[in-house]
């Protein structure tokens, strides 16, 4: 009964968050930028592979300055992430609003973001003592993430309002669709761009000078500060796992709020490393992906391993062996819904406890210096245990920590797994005597006379 009551509380919350158009657009918009950031991370990894003597070895083959070409790709992927997000979030929000001309709406979101982005930098003088003029990576990257989100949502909202009010130019039939769409977007685009043109003038006459400064100081800095709070990741892991227990994709719900903070913290570490400064943010995307959960939500890799090799019931043994390859790469839906873990009170405690314990121990291990702070590199979340720990930190201690946490997860799951295994084994061994009526049917006395 208690589970039913909790389900009634959580399900509406999850449903509201997952169906909220703004949050869904932000979540999906960041997913659009993820492949670009991951590819940029791979270039960053190649340029700074964590092996002693690697840089000298590569320099001996390709010459000094070999990494400059790689760093160019990395810089574009990381330092333009806000610019990319303004376009992708704008597109996704246009989709949520049901607009047909989504590309135009996304383009307007990008242009609106650039309208409020500083183009004059009096603090930086170029040759001839002239102030640098143009867009800077500082505003198109980490520091502009939250502003890009806000601008994209507002600009597309204005665009959609104009479209819904039929404030569009209609051309006669027979005009090519591309031309028709272009003219149809003219007035809605003008409304959005004029709005941010006015906003830019207003903010320019305040102490903030630019909207970037206002949003960063008022919104982004406090939220990123929240991400540095010791319980930030614990709360995230707890909520994500709790939603999973009720059959709701936890990260799909919680990432609408936590993912932008994770991304900002990760990119701050990248910026610090690029500037030769110490990386200080613990709760990055890499930390969340590779030290809090192994094998998917609930850190079920240890459970899958024990099911495959220690379970006695055929049900758990076969499910474990079939799920192990996917579990190694962080996919555990077969266990979530096949064991099942969803609404299974026996598995509730270890399922929620394991990622929380992992988070606390990994955090303490980082604080005391046993493992380094995770770098700004973003690896695919499917990277297997061991490889991910080393690549994200450059330290073998991280691999040791991952393996130790995996063993600890197995210890947490073990008594509950044995209890469930015993239950399933009893069900398999239970013999039910059912007499099929067809077995008693005889044709011996059948007569055709």
Short mmCIF file of C-alpha atoms in Angstrom, two decimals:
data_model
loop_
_atom_site.label_atom_id
_atom_site.label_comp_id
_atom_site.label_asym_id
_atom_site.label_seq_id
_atom_site.Cartn_x
_atom_site.Cartn_y
_atom_site.Cartn_z
CA UNK A 1 0.00 0.00 0.00
CA UNK A 2 2.84 2.38 0.82
CA UNK A 3 4.35 1.76 -2.62
CA UNK A 4 1.01 2.54 -4.23
CA UNK A 5 0.77 5.81 -2.34
CA UNK A 6 4.34 6.77 -3.30
CA UNK A 7 3.63 5.86 -6.90
CA UNK A 8 0.58 8.15 -6.88
CA UNK A 9 2.79 11.00 -5.67
CA UNK A 10 5.75 10.46 -8.00
CA UNK A 11 3.97 9.52 -11.21
CA UNK A 12 2.15 12.86 -11.63
CA UNK A 13 5.40 14.74 -10.90
CA UNK A 14 7.32 12.71 -13.45
CA UNK A 15 4.53 13.03 -15.97
CA UNK A 16 4.39 16.80 -15.52
CA UNK A 17 8.15 17.24 -15.88
CA UNK A 18 8.48 14.92 -18.87
CA UNK A 19 5.57 16.55 -20.70
CA UNK A 20 6.53 20.13 -19.93
CA UNK A 21 7.32 21.61 -23.33
CA UNK A 22 10.04 23.96 -22.11
CA UNK A 23 11.89 21.32 -20.10
CA UNK A 24 11.51 18.75 -22.87
CA UNK A 25 12.95 21.20 -25.42
CA UNK A 26 15.94 22.00 -23.18
CA UNK A 27 16.58 18.31 -22.51
CA UNK A 28 16.32 17.29 -26.17
CA UNK A 29 18.24 20.37 -27.30
CA UNK A 30 21.23 19.40 -25.20
CA UNK A 31 20.99 15.86 -26.55
CA UNK A 32 21.43 17.31 -30.04
CA UNK A 33 24.73 18.91 -28.96
CA UNK A 34 25.95 15.75 -27.20
CA UNK A 35 27.49 14.00 -30.27
CA UNK A 36 29.44 17.15 -31.13
CA UNK A 37 30.74 17.52 -27.58
CA UNK A 38 31.69 13.83 -27.41
CA UNK A 39 33.61 14.03 -30.71
CA UNK A 40 35.33 17.16 -29.42
CA UNK A 41 36.20 15.26 -26.26
CA UNK A 42 37.78 12.47 -28.28
CA UNK A 43 40.01 15.02 -30.03
CA UNK A 44 40.86 16.46 -26.61
CA UNK A 45 41.67 12.96 -25.34
CA UNK A 46 43.93 12.24 -28.31
CA UNK A 47 45.73 15.54 -27.75
CA UNK A 48 46.16 14.88 -24.02
CA UNK A 49 46.18 11.09 -23.64
CA UNK A 50 47.05 10.31 -20.00
CA UNK A 51 50.25 8.31 -20.53
CA UNK A 52 53.71 9.52 -19.57
CA UNK A 53 55.81 10.30 -22.62
CA UNK A 54 52.83 10.28 -24.97
CA UNK A 55 53.21 13.93 -25.99
CA UNK A 56 56.93 13.49 -26.80
CA UNK A 57 56.20 10.31 -28.75
CA UNK A 58 53.56 12.06 -30.89
CA UNK A 59 55.83 15.09 -31.34
CA UNK A 60 58.55 12.78 -32.63
CA UNK A 61 56.18 11.50 -35.31
CA UNK A 62 54.19 14.60 -36.27
CA UNK A 63 56.52 17.36 -35.10
CA UNK A 64 56.18 20.07 -32.47
CA UNK A 65 52.79 21.73 -32.28
CA UNK A 66 51.04 18.60 -33.57
CA UNK A 67 48.18 19.04 -31.11
CA UNK A 68 47.19 22.50 -32.40
CA UNK A 69 45.07 21.02 -35.17
CA UNK A 70 43.27 18.72 -32.73
CA UNK A 71 42.67 21.54 -30.27
CA UNK A 72 40.92 23.54 -32.99
CA UNK A 73 38.18 20.90 -33.21
CA UNK A 74 37.96 20.70 -29.42
CA UNK A 75 37.67 24.48 -29.10
CA UNK A 76 34.78 24.63 -31.56
CA UNK A 77 32.94 21.77 -29.84
CA UNK A 78 33.32 23.19 -26.33
CA UNK A 79 33.64 26.94 -26.79
CA UNK A 80 30.60 27.19 -29.06
CA UNK A 81 28.32 24.95 -27.02
CA UNK A 82 25.98 27.83 -26.07
CA UNK A 83 25.73 28.88 -29.71
CA UNK A 84 24.86 25.31 -30.72
CA UNK A 85 22.39 25.01 -27.85
CA UNK A 86 20.51 28.14 -28.88
CA UNK A 87 19.85 26.59 -32.29
CA UNK A 88 19.07 23.04 -31.10
CA UNK A 89 16.85 24.11 -28.21
CA UNK A 90 15.07 26.55 -30.51
CA UNK A 91 14.41 23.74 -32.98
CA UNK A 92 13.18 21.34 -30.30
CA UNK A 93 10.91 23.97 -28.75
CA UNK A 94 9.47 24.80 -32.18
CA UNK A 95 8.69 21.09 -32.50
CA UNK A 96 7.00 21.12 -29.08
CA UNK A 97 4.95 24.15 -30.15
CA UNK A 98 3.81 22.31 -33.26
CA UNK A 99 5.41 24.73 -35.75
CA UNK A 100 5.95 23.55 -39.31
CA UNK A 101 8.82 25.93 -40.03
CA UNK A 102 11.13 24.67 -37.29
CA UNK A 103 14.40 25.46 -39.03
CA UNK A 104 13.44 29.11 -39.37
CA UNK A 105 12.43 29.26 -35.71
CA UNK A 106 15.76 27.69 -34.71
CA UNK A 107 17.68 30.14 -36.89
CA UNK A 108 15.82 33.04 -35.26
CA UNK A 109 16.75 31.67 -31.83
CA UNK A 110 20.42 31.60 -32.83
CA UNK A 111 20.33 35.13 -34.28
CA UNK A 112 18.50 36.44 -31.20
CA UNK A 113 21.23 34.95 -29.01
CA UNK A 114 23.89 36.70 -31.08
CA UNK A 115 21.99 40.02 -30.88
CA UNK A 116 22.40 40.08 -27.08
CA UNK A 117 25.98 38.72 -27.18
CA UNK A 118 28.79 41.28 -26.70
CA UNK A 119 30.66 42.27 -29.84
CA UNK A 120 32.94 44.98 -28.40
CA UNK A 121 35.59 44.15 -25.82
CA UNK A 122 37.36 47.31 -24.60
CA UNK A 123 39.39 45.31 -22.07
CA UNK A 124 41.16 43.49 -24.91
CA UNK A 125 43.27 45.60 -27.22
CA UNK A 126 44.41 44.39 -30.62
CA UNK A 127 47.31 45.69 -32.70
CA UNK A 128 47.36 49.45 -32.92
CA UNK A 129 45.66 49.79 -29.52
CA UNK A 130 42.26 49.15 -31.02
CA UNK A 131 39.69 47.33 -28.92
CA UNK A 132 38.92 43.82 -30.06
CA UNK A 133 35.63 43.67 -31.95
CA UNK A 134 33.72 40.44 -32.61
CA UNK A 135 32.22 37.49 -30.79
CA UNK A 136 34.35 35.85 -28.13
CA UNK A 137 34.42 32.17 -27.21
CA UNK A 138 33.94 33.23 -23.59
CA UNK A 139 30.34 34.22 -24.37
CA UNK A 140 29.57 31.46 -26.85
CA UNK A 141 30.71 28.68 -24.54
CA UNK A 142 30.18 27.77 -20.89
CA UNK A 143 29.24 31.22 -19.62
CA UNK A 144 26.46 31.57 -22.19
CA UNK A 145 24.69 28.23 -21.68
CA UNK A 146 21.82 29.43 -19.52
CA UNK A 147 21.30 32.58 -21.56
CA UNK A 148 21.12 30.50 -24.75
CA UNK A 149 18.39 28.38 -23.15
CA UNK A 150 16.36 31.41 -22.12
CA UNK A 151 16.76 33.26 -25.43
CA UNK A 152 15.83 30.15 -27.44
CA UNK A 153 12.63 29.59 -25.46
CA UNK A 154 11.53 33.24 -25.54
CA UNK A 155 12.37 33.86 -29.20
CA UNK A 156 10.54 30.74 -30.37
CA UNK A 157 7.56 31.63 -28.14
CA UNK A 158 7.33 35.02 -29.85
CA UNK A 159 7.79 33.37 -33.24
CA UNK A 160 5.02 30.86 -32.49
CA UNK A 161 2.70 33.60 -31.19
CA UNK A 162 3.02 35.51 -34.46
CA UNK A 163 2.43 32.36 -36.51
CA UNK A 164 -0.63 31.36 -34.47
CA UNK A 165 -2.08 34.87 -34.85
CA UNK A 166 -1.68 34.52 -38.63
CA UNK A 167 0.80 37.40 -38.73
CA UNK A 168 2.51 35.91 -41.75
CA UNK A 169 2.95 36.81 -45.39
CA UNK A 170 1.00 34.47 -47.63
CA UNK A 171 2.10 33.93 -51.21
CA UNK A 172 -0.13 32.61 -53.99
CA UNK A 173 -0.25 28.92 -54.75
CA UNK A 174 2.39 27.65 -57.10
CA UNK A 175 5.24 29.39 -55.30
CA UNK A 176 7.99 26.89 -54.33
CA UNK A 177 7.59 25.69 -50.72
CA UNK A 178 11.05 26.93 -49.72
CA UNK A 179 10.21 30.45 -50.86
CA UNK A 180 6.79 30.30 -49.20
CA UNK A 181 8.30 29.20 -45.87
CA UNK A 182 10.91 31.91 -46.07
CA UNK A 183 8.35 34.69 -46.48
CA UNK A 184 6.02 33.12 -43.92
CA UNK A 185 8.82 33.40 -41.32
CA UNK A 186 9.57 37.03 -42.12
CA UNK A 187 7.17 38.79 -39.73
CA UNK A 188 7.50 36.26 -36.85
CA UNK A 189 11.29 36.52 -37.12
CA UNK A 190 11.06 40.33 -37.06
CA UNK A 191 9.03 40.25 -33.84
CA UNK A 192 11.62 38.04 -32.08
CA UNK A 193 14.64 39.96 -33.31
CA UNK A 194 13.15 43.37 -32.49
CA UNK A 195 12.28 42.14 -29.00
CA UNK A 196 15.89 41.20 -28.25
CA UNK A 197 17.13 44.34 -29.98
CA UNK A 198 15.14 46.37 -27.43
CA UNK A 199 16.25 44.17 -24.54
CA UNK A 200 19.86 44.66 -25.55
CA UNK A 201 19.44 48.45 -25.52
CA UNK A 202 17.77 48.38 -22.10
CA UNK A 203 20.44 46.19 -20.49
CA UNK A 204 23.21 48.28 -22.10
CA UNK A 205 22.05 51.22 -20.01
CA UNK A 206 22.35 49.33 -16.73
CA UNK A 207 25.37 48.38 -14.66
CA UNK A 208 25.36 44.91 -16.27
CA UNK A 209 26.01 46.30 -19.79
CA UNK A 210 25.10 42.99 -21.41
CA UNK A 211 22.42 40.38 -20.88
CA UNK A 212 25.19 37.78 -20.57
CA UNK A 213 26.46 39.44 -17.41
CA UNK A 214 22.97 39.73 -15.94
CA UNK A 215 22.01 36.10 -16.52
CA UNK A 216 25.38 34.75 -15.42
CA UNK A 217 25.40 36.65 -12.14
CA UNK A 218 21.72 36.26 -11.30
CA UNK A 219 20.98 32.73 -12.58
CA UNK A 220 23.87 30.66 -13.85
CA UNK A 221 26.40 31.33 -11.09
CA UNK A 222 23.94 30.44 -8.27
CA UNK A 223 22.81 27.26 -10.07
CA UNK A 224 26.37 26.17 -10.76
CA UNK A 225 27.10 26.94 -7.12
CA UNK A 226 24.29 24.55 -6.22
CA UNK A 227 26.05 21.92 -8.31
CA UNK A 228 29.09 22.29 -6.07
CA UNK A 229 27.00 21.56 -2.98
CA UNK A 230 28.00 18.23 -1.41
CA UNK A 231 24.49 16.71 -1.59
CA UNK A 232 23.79 17.81 -5.17
CA UNK A 233 24.78 14.52 -6.81
CA UNK A 234 23.29 12.41 -4.02
CA UNK A 235 19.90 14.06 -4.57
CA UNK A 236 20.18 13.59 -8.32
CA UNK A 237 21.06 9.89 -8.04
CA UNK A 238 18.37 9.24 -5.44
CA UNK A 239 15.60 10.86 -7.49
CA UNK A 240 16.70 9.25 -10.76
CA UNK A 241 16.72 5.78 -9.20
CA UNK A 242 13.47 6.30 -7.35
CA UNK A 243 11.68 7.18 -10.59
CA UNK A 244 13.17 4.10 -12.26
CA UNK A 245 11.73 1.93 -9.49
CA UNK A 246 8.26 2.98 -10.56
CA UNK A 247 8.98 2.22 -14.21
CA UNK A 248 9.68 5.85 -15.13
CA UNK A 249 12.91 6.65 -16.96
CA UNK A 250 14.57 8.53 -14.10
CA UNK A 251 17.27 10.48 -15.98
CA UNK A 252 14.74 11.48 -18.64
CA UNK A 253 12.87 13.27 -15.85
CA UNK A 254 15.69 14.58 -13.63
CA UNK A 255 18.04 15.58 -16.46
CA UNK A 256 15.65 18.34 -17.47
CA UNK A 257 16.84 20.12 -14.33
CA UNK A 258 20.23 18.62 -13.49
CA UNK A 259 21.78 18.13 -16.94
CA UNK A 260 22.45 21.84 -17.68
CA UNK A 261 24.21 22.12 -14.30
CA UNK A 262 26.28 18.99 -14.96
CA UNK A 263 27.25 20.33 -18.37
CA UNK A 264 28.21 23.75 -17.01
CA UNK A 265 30.39 22.18 -14.30
CA UNK A 266 32.07 19.92 -16.86
CA UNK A 267 32.82 22.78 -19.22
CA UNK A 268 34.18 24.88 -16.35
CA UNK A 269 36.72 22.11 -15.70
CA UNK A 270 37.62 22.13 -19.38
CA UNK A 271 38.12 25.91 -19.31
CA UNK A 272 40.29 25.65 -16.20
CA UNK A 273 42.45 22.91 -17.70
CA UNK A 274 42.86 24.86 -20.93
CA UNK A 275 44.02 27.88 -18.94
CA UNK A 276 46.46 25.77 -16.93
CA UNK A 277 44.43 26.18 -13.74
CA UNK A 278 43.31 23.56 -11.25
CA UNK A 279 40.02 21.81 -11.99
CA UNK A 280 37.77 22.05 -8.94
CA UNK A 281 34.29 20.81 -9.91
CA UNK A 282 33.65 17.29 -8.65
CA UNK A 283 30.12 16.65 -9.85
CA UNK A 284 30.67 16.71 -13.59
CA UNK A 285 28.84 14.67 -16.21
CA UNK A 286 31.76 12.21 -16.21
CA UNK A 287 31.62 11.77 -12.45
CA UNK A 288 27.87 11.09 -12.61
CA UNK A 289 28.15 8.62 -15.49
CA UNK A 290 31.22 6.64 -14.44
CA UNK A 291 31.42 6.66 -10.64
CA UNK A 292 27.81 6.67 -9.47
CA UNK A 293 26.24 3.98 -11.62
CA UNK A 294 27.72 0.85 -13.17
CA UNK A 295 25.53 -0.97 -15.65
CA UNK A 296 22.74 1.60 -15.73
CA UNK A 297 20.35 3.15 -13.22
CA UNK A 298 20.58 1.58 -9.77
CA UNK A 299 24.16 0.46 -10.49
CA UNK A 300 22.93 -3.02 -11.43
CA UNK A 301 26.08 -4.40 -13.09
CA UNK A 302 27.08 -6.22 -9.90
CA UNK A 303 23.58 -7.70 -9.66
CA UNK A 304 23.72 -8.91 -13.27
CA UNK A 305 27.11 -10.56 -12.72
CA UNK A 306 25.84 -12.41 -9.66
CA UNK A 307 22.66 -13.45 -11.46
CA UNK A 308 24.69 -14.86 -14.34
CA UNK A 309 27.14 -16.88 -12.22
CA UNK A 310 25.67 -17.35 -8.73
CA UNK A 311 21.91 -17.66 -9.21
CA UNK A 312 20.32 -21.10 -8.88
CA UNK A 313 16.95 -20.39 -10.44
CA UNK A 314 16.86 -20.77 -14.20
CA UNK A 315 14.93 -17.54 -14.51
CA UNK A 316 17.57 -15.36 -12.85
CA UNK A 317 20.51 -17.26 -14.32
CA UNK A 318 19.34 -16.98 -17.92
CA UNK A 319 18.22 -13.38 -17.53
CA UNK A 320 21.58 -12.48 -16.01
CA UNK A 321 23.56 -14.08 -18.82
CA UNK A 322 21.40 -12.50 -21.50
CA UNK A 323 21.63 -9.06 -19.84
CA UNK A 324 25.36 -9.08 -19.04
CA UNK A 325 26.65 -7.83 -22.44
CA UNK A 326 24.23 -4.89 -22.38
CA UNK A 327 24.94 -4.25 -18.68
CA UNK A 328 28.67 -3.87 -19.34
CA UNK A 329 27.80 -0.95 -21.61
CA UNK A 330 25.40 0.65 -19.13
CA UNK A 331 22.10 -0.63 -20.50
CA UNK A 332 19.90 -2.35 -17.95
CA UNK A 333 16.31 -2.18 -19.17
CA UNK A 334 16.24 -6.02 -19.42
CA UNK A 335 16.83 -6.17 -15.67
CA UNK A 336 14.61 -3.22 -14.80
CA UNK A 337 11.59 -4.73 -16.53
CA UNK A 338 12.57 -8.41 -16.83
CA UNK A 339 13.61 -9.35 -13.30
CA UNK A 340 11.69 -7.11 -12.57
CA UNK A 341 13.01 -4.33 -10.38
CA UNK A 342 10.04 -2.09 -11.13
CA UNK A 343 7.70 -2.13 -8.11
CA UNK A 344 9.60 -5.09 -6.65
CA UNK A 345 9.82 -4.35 -2.89
CA UNK A 346 12.59 -6.91 -2.42
CA UNK A 347 14.94 -4.94 -4.70
CA UNK A 348 13.94 -1.44 -3.58
CA UNK A 349 16.62 -0.99 -0.90
CA UNK A 350 19.73 -2.11 -2.86
CA UNK A 351 18.49 -0.46 -6.05
CA UNK A 352 18.29 2.97 -4.42
CA UNK A 353 21.15 2.49 -1.95
CA UNK A 354 23.89 1.39 -4.39
CA UNK A 355 24.19 4.59 -6.50
CA UNK A 356 23.88 6.78 -3.39
CA UNK A 357 26.70 4.88 -1.65
CA UNK A 358 28.80 5.03 -4.84
CA UNK A 359 28.31 8.78 -5.04
CA UNK A 360 29.30 9.42 -1.43
CA UNK A 361 32.41 7.20 -1.57
CA UNK A 362 33.54 8.57 -4.96
CA UNK A 363 33.07 12.11 -3.67
CA UNK A 364 35.15 11.41 -0.57
CA UNK A 365 37.79 9.68 -2.69
CA UNK A 366 38.03 12.82 -4.83
CA UNK A 367 38.15 15.17 -1.84
CA UNK A 368 41.00 13.28 -0.14
CA UNK A 369 42.91 13.06 -3.42
CA UNK A 370 42.70 9.30 -4.01
CA UNK A 371 41.38 10.02 -7.50
CA UNK A 372 41.77 13.25 -9.50
CA UNK A 373 38.86 15.52 -10.35
CA UNK A 374 37.24 14.33 -13.56
CA UNK A 375 38.38 16.32 -16.57
CA UNK A 376 36.31 18.29 -19.05
CA UNK A 377 36.39 15.32 -21.42
CA UNK A 378 32.93 13.92 -22.12
CA UNK A 379 32.91 10.24 -22.98
CA UNK A 380 29.91 8.26 -24.23
CA UNK A 381 27.94 7.08 -21.20
CA UNK A 382 28.18 3.54 -22.59
CA UNK A 383 31.95 3.42 -21.97
CA UNK A 384 32.64 0.22 -19.93
CA UNK A 385 33.88 0.26 -16.36
CA UNK A 386 37.65 0.45 -16.03
CA UNK A 387 38.23 2.15 -19.36
CA UNK A 388 35.94 5.02 -18.40
CA UNK A 389 37.60 5.60 -15.03
CA UNK A 390 41.06 5.85 -16.53
CA UNK A 391 40.11 7.97 -19.53
CA UNK A 392 38.05 10.47 -17.52
CA UNK A 393 40.77 11.01 -14.89
CA UNK A 394 44.04 9.69 -16.34
CA UNK A 395 44.59 7.74 -13.13
CA UNK A 396 44.72 4.01 -12.39
CA UNK A 397 43.39 4.82 -8.93
CA UNK A 398 40.07 5.61 -10.57
CA UNK A 399 39.97 2.12 -12.06
CA UNK A 400 40.68 0.64 -8.63
CA UNK A 401 37.89 2.75 -7.15
CA UNK A 402 35.43 1.66 -9.84
CA UNK A 403 36.21 -2.02 -9.29
CA UNK A 404 35.99 -1.57 -5.52
CA UNK A 405 32.60 0.10 -5.84
CA UNK A 406 31.44 -2.70 -8.13
CA UNK A 407 32.36 -5.28 -5.48
CA UNK A 408 30.60 -3.17 -2.85
CA UNK A 409 27.47 -3.03 -5.02
CA UNK A 410 27.58 -6.81 -5.30
CA UNK A 411 27.74 -7.06 -1.51
CA UNK A 412 24.75 -4.71 -1.18
CA UNK A 413 22.68 -6.62 -3.72
CA UNK A 414 23.73 -10.14 -2.64
CA UNK A 415 21.29 -10.85 0.25
CA UNK A 416 18.37 -9.42 -1.71
CA UNK A 417 19.37 -11.30 -4.85
CA UNK A 418 19.56 -14.56 -2.88
CA UNK A 419 16.16 -13.91 -1.38
CA UNK A 420 14.59 -13.31 -4.78
CA UNK A 421 16.51 -16.23 -6.29
CA UNK A 422 15.17 -18.54 -3.59
CA UNK A 423 11.64 -17.35 -4.29
CA UNK A 424 11.98 -18.00 -8.02
CA UNK A 425 13.62 -21.40 -7.42
CA UNK A 426 10.73 -22.47 -5.23
CA UNK A 427 8.30 -21.44 -7.94
CA UNK A 428 10.23 -23.49 -10.51
CA UNK A 429 10.40 -26.56 -8.27
CA UNK A 430 6.78 -26.37 -7.29
CA UNK A 431 4.92 -29.13 -9.06
CA UNK A 432 1.33 -28.44 -9.97
CA UNK A 433 -0.64 -31.55 -10.81
CA UNK A 434 -2.90 -30.56 -13.62
CA UNK A 435 -4.77 -33.24 -15.48
CA UNK A 436 -5.45 -32.43 -19.04
CA UNK A 437 -8.85 -33.69 -20.06
CA UNK A 438 -7.44 -34.71 -23.42
CA UNK A 439 -5.14 -37.19 -21.66
CA UNK A 440 -8.21 -39.11 -20.43
CA UNK A 441 -9.85 -39.16 -23.82
CA UNK A 442 -9.82 -42.63 -25.42
CA UNK A 443 -10.92 -43.78 -28.86
CA UNK A 444 -11.04 -47.43 -27.92
CA UNK A 445 -14.79 -47.50 -27.49
CA UNK A 446 -15.50 -45.33 -30.47
CA UNK A 447 -17.97 -47.00 -32.86
CA UNK A 448 -18.93 -45.87 -36.33
CA UNK A 449 -22.06 -48.08 -36.47
#
